[in-house]
Coordinates of C-alpha atoms in Angstrom, one line a residue:
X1326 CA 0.0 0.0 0.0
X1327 CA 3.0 2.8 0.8
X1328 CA 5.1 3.5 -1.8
X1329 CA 8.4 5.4 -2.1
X1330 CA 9.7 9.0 -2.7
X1331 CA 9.3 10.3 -6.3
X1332 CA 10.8 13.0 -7.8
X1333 CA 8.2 14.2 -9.6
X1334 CA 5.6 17.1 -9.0
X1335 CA 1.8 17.2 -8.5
X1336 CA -0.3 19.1 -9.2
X1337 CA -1.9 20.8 -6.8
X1338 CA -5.8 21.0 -8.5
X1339 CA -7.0 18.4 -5.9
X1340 CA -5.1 19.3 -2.5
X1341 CA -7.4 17.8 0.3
X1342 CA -5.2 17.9 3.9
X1343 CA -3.0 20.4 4.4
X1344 CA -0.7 20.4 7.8
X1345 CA 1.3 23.1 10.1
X1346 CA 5.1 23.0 10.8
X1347 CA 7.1 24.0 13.9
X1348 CA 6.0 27.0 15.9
X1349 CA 6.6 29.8 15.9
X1350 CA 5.8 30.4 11.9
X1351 CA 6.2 27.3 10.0
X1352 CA 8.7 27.6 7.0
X1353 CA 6.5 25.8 5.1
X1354 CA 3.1 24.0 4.4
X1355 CA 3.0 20.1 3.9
X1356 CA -0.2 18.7 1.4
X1357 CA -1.4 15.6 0.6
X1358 CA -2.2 16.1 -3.4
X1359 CA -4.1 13.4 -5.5
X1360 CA -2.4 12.1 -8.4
X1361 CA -4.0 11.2 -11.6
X1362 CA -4.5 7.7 -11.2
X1363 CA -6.6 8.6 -8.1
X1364 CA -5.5 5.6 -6.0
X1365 CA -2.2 7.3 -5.2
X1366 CA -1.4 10.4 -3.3
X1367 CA 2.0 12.6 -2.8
X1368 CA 3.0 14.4 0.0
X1369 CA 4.3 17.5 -1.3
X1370 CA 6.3 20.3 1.0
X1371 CA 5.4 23.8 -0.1
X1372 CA 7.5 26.5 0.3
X1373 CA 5.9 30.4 0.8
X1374 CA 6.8 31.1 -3.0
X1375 CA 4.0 28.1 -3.8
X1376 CA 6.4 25.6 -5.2
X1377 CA 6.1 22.3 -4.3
X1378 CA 8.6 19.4 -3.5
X1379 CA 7.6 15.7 -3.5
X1380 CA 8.8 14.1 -0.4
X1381 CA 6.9 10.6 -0.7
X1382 CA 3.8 8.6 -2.5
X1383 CA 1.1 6.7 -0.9
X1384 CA -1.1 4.1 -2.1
X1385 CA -4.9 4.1 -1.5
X1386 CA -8.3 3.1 -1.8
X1387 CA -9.6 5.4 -4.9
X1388 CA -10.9 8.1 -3.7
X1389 CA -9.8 8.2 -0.2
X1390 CA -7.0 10.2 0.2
X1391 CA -4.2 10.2 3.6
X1392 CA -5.8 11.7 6.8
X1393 CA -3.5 13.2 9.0
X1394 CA -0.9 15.5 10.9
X1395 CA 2.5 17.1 11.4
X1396 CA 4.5 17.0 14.9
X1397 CA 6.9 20.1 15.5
X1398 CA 9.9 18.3 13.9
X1399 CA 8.3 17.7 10.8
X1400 CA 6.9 13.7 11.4
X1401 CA 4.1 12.8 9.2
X1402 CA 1.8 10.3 10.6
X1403 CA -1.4 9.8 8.0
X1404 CA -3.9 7.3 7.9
X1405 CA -4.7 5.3 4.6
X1406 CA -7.6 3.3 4.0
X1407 CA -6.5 0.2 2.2
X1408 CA -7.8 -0.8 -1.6
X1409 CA -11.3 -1.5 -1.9
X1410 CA -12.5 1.8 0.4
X1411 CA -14.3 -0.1 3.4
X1412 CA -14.6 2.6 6.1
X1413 CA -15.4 0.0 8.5
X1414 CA -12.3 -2.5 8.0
X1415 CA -9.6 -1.7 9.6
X1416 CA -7.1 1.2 7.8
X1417 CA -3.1 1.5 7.8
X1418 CA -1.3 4.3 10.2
X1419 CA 2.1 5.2 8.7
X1420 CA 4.8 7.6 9.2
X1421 CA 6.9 9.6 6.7
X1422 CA 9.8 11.4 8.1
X1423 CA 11.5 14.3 6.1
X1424 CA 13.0 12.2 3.8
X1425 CA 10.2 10.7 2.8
X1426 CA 11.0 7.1 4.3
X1427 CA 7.2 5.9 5.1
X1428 CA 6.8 3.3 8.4
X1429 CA 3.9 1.3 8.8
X1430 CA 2.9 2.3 12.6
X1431 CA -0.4 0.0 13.2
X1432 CA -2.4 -2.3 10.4
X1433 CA -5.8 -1.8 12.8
X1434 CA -6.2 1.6 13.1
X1435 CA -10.0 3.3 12.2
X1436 CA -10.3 4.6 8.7
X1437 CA -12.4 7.6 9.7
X1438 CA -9.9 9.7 11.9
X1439 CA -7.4 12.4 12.4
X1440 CA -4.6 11.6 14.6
X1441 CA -2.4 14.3 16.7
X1442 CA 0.6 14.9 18.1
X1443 CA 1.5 16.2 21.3
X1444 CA 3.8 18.9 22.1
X1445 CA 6.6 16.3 23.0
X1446 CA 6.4 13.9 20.1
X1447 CA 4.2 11.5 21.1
X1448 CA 1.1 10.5 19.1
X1449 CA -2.5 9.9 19.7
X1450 CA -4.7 7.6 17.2
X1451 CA -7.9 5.9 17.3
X1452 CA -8.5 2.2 17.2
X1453 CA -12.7 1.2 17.1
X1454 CA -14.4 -2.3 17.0
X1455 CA -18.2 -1.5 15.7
X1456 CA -21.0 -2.8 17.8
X1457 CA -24.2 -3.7 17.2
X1458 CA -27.2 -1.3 15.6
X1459 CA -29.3 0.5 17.8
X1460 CA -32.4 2.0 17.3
X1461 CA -32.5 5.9 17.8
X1462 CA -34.9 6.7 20.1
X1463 CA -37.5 8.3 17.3
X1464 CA -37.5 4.9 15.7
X1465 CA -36.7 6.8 12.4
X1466 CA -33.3 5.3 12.1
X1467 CA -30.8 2.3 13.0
X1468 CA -27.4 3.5 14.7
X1469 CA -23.9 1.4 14.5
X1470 CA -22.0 1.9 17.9
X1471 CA -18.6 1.1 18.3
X1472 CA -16.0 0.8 20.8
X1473 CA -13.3 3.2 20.3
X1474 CA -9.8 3.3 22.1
X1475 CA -7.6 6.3 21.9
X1476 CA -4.0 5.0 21.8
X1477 CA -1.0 6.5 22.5
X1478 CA 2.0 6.2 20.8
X1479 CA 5.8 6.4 22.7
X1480 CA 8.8 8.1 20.8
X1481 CA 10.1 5.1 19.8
X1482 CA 7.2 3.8 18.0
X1483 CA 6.6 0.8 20.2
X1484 CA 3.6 -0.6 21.6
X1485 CA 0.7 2.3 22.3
X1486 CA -1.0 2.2 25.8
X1487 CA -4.6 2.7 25.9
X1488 CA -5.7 5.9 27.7
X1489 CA -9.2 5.8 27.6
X1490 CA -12.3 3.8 25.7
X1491 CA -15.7 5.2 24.8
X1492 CA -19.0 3.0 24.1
X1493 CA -20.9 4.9 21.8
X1494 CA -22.1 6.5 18.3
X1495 CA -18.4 8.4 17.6
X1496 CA -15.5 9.6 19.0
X1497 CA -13.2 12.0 17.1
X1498 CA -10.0 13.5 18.1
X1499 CA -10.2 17.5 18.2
X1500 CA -7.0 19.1 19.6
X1501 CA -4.1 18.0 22.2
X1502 CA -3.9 20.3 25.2
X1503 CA -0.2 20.9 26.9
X1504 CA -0.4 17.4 28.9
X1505 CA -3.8 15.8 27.1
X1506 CA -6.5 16.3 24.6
X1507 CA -9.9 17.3 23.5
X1508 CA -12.4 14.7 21.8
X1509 CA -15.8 14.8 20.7
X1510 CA -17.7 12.0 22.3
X1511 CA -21.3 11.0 21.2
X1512 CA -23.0 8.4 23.4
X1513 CA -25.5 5.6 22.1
X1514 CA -28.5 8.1 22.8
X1515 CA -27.2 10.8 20.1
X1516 CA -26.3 13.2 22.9
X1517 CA -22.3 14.8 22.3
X1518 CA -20.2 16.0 24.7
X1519 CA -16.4 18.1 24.0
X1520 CA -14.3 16.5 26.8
X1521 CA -10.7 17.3 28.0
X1522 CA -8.8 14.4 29.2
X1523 CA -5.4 14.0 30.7
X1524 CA -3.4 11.0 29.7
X1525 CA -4.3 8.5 31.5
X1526 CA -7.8 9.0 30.7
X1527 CA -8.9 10.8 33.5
X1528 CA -11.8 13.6 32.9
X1529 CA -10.7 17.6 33.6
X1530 CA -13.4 19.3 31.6
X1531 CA -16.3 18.8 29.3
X1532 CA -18.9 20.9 27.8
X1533 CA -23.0 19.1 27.1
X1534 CA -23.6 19.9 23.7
X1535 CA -26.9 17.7 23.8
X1536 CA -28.3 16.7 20.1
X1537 CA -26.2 19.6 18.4
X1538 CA -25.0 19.1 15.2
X1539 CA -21.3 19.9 14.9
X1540 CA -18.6 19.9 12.4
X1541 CA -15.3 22.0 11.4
X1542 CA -14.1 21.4 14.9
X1543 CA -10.8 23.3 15.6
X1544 CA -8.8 24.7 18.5
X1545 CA -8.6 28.5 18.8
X1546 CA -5.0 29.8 17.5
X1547 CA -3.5 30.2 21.2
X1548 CA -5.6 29.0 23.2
X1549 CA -5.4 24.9 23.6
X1550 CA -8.4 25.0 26.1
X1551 CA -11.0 26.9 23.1
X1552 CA -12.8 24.7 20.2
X1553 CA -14.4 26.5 17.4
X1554 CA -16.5 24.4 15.5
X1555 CA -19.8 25.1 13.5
X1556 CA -23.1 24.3 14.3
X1557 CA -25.5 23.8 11.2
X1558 CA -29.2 23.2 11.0
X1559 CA -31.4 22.9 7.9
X1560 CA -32.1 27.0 7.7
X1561 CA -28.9 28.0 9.2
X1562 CA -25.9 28.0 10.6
X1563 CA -23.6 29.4 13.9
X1564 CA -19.8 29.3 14.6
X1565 CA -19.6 28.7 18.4
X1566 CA -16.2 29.1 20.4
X1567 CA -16.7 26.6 23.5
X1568 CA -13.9 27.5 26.2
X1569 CA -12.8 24.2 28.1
X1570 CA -11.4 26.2 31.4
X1571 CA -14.6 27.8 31.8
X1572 CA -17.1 25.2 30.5
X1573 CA -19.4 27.7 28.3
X1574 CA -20.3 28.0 24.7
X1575 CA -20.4 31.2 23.2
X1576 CA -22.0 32.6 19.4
X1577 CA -19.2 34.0 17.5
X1578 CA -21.1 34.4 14.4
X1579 CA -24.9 33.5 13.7
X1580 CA -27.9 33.1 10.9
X1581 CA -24.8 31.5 8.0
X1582 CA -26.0 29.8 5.3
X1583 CA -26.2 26.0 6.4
X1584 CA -23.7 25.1 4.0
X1585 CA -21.0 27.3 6.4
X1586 CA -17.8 26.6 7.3
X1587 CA -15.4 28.7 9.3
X1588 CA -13.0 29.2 12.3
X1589 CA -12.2 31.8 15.0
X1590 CA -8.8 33.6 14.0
X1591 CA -6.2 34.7 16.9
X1592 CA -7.7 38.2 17.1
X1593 CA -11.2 35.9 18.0
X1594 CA -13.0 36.7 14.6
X1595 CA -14.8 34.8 12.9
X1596 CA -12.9 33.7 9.7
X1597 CA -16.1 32.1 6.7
X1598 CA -16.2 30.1 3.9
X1599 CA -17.3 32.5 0.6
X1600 CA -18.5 31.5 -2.8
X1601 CA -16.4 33.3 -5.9
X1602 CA -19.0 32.4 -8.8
X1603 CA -19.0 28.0 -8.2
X1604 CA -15.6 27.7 -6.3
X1605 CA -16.4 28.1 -2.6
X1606 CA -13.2 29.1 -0.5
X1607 CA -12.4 28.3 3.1
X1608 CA -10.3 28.6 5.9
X1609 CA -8.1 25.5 6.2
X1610 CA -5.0 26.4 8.4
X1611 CA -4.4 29.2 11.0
X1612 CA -0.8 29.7 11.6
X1613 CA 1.0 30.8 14.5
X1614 CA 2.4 34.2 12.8
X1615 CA -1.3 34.9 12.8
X1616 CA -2.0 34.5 8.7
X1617 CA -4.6 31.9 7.3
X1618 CA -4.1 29.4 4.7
X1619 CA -7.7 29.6 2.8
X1620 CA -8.4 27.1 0.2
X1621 CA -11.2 26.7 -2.9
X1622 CA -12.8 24.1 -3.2
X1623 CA -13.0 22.4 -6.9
X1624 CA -10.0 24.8 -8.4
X1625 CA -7.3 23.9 -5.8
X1626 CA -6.1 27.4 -5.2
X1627 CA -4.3 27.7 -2.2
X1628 CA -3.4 31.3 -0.7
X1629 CA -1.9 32.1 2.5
X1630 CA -2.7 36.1 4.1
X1631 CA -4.0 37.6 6.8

């Protein structure tokens, strides 16, 4: 399924995952860029001027291209669901270092997931074992649970410890804190909570966000303990800053189309998705220096400024 380096270049019309370097300001972006066979993907480093080095290729399932993130040194770890696109089988985690040698890290990890570095190095992932269906409590609709562990992984890319399992809908990494991290947990009866955990699994905070529907969940630019995310109903749409220290939720930005996306920029305003004629642009990355990485949709332009 991984391949090797190649020193070609993408193109950069279908970039779907971009990533953040070191702090303070990264000297460049790393991108995940589909190649024209579809069932292959480069990781390309791009510097500010917008050129593009390939550092390594990875095989795919067509149409699902590497999930994933960037530690501070500049490790890759991406997740790659395997040929023959079953969300539900068990995916590849692999690492790519900076020149481009790709390690397989875990054959079982969950297709559907971003994972995260910490601070120091280490990295969390999710592992899940679906359950059974469950009927939601309307009757309207059958539910798959699963059983999902976060894992994390030591420096020397040994055996992960478990630090904590939920029993439920979903469970999504959103952001690691200085000495844990911040999922979104949804239990069996559709209710979804934001909860900050240390790691060893132990709850600090969490925030009830009852039957809301979220997505675009972020952490604030300087602020580990804030989540941005957007919340979206069938008439509109609300991008809601939930601080972790203080357990609240607040309305950064209200009555969006439903179709929305956006996040909350280090000055705290609210950055949003725009349509230019049928290319819709968004915010994909916030950077440390304080400048946003936007990207539109369906052209693959990519511009970086404040």
């Amino acid at each position: 399924m991984t391949r090797g380096a190649g020193a070609s270049r993408a193109s950069l019309a279908l970039l779907v995952c971009l990533f953040v370097g070191a702090k303070p300001a990264p000297p460049a972006v790393l991108a995940f860029a589909a190649l024209p066979d579809a069932d292959e993907s480069a990781l390309l480093r791009i510097d500010a001027a917008g050129e593009g080095r390939e550092l390594a290729r990875v095989g795919h399932a067509a149409g699902f291209l590497p999930r994933g993130a960037v530690s501070r040194k500049g490790l890759v770890a991406a997740v790659v669901v395997p040929e023959g696109g079953d969300l539900v089988a068990p995916a590849e985690l692999v690492t790519i270092d900076a020149q481009g040698t790709i390690r397989l890290l875990d054959d079982r990890a969950r297709a559907l997931q971003r994972p995260m570095f910490l601070g120091d190095g280490r990295l969390l992932s999710l592992r899940a074992t679906p359950g059974p269906e469950r009927q939601r409590a309307d009757g309207r609709a059958l539910l798959t649970t699963e059983l999902a562990s976060v894992l994390l992984w030591p420096l020397d890319a040994g055996a992960p410890a478990v630090v904590w399992t939920h029993d439920g809908l979903w469970l999504d990494l959103v952001a690691p804190t200085g000495d844990g991290f911040v999922a979104l947990a949804v239990a069996q009866d559709g209710r979804s909570t934001l909860e900050e955990r240390d790691l060893q699994g132990a709850l600090r905070s969490r925030i009830d966000l009852g039957l809301l529907p979220v997505r675009d969940l972020a952490v604030v630019p300087g602020e580990d303990r804030a989540i941005s995310f957007v919340s979206a109903g069938p008439a509109a749409a609300s991008l809601v800053r939930a601080d972790l220290r203080a357990g609240r939720l607040s309305i950064v930005a209200s009555a969006l189309p439903p179709d929305a996306s956006g996040r909350v920029s280090l000055a705290g305003r609210a950055l949003l998705s725009r349509w230019e004629g049928a290319a819709r642009t968004s915010p994909s990355l916030l950077l440390s220096d304080g400048s946003v990485v936007w990207w539109t949709y369906g052209v693959g332009v990519v511009q970086r400024h404040d």
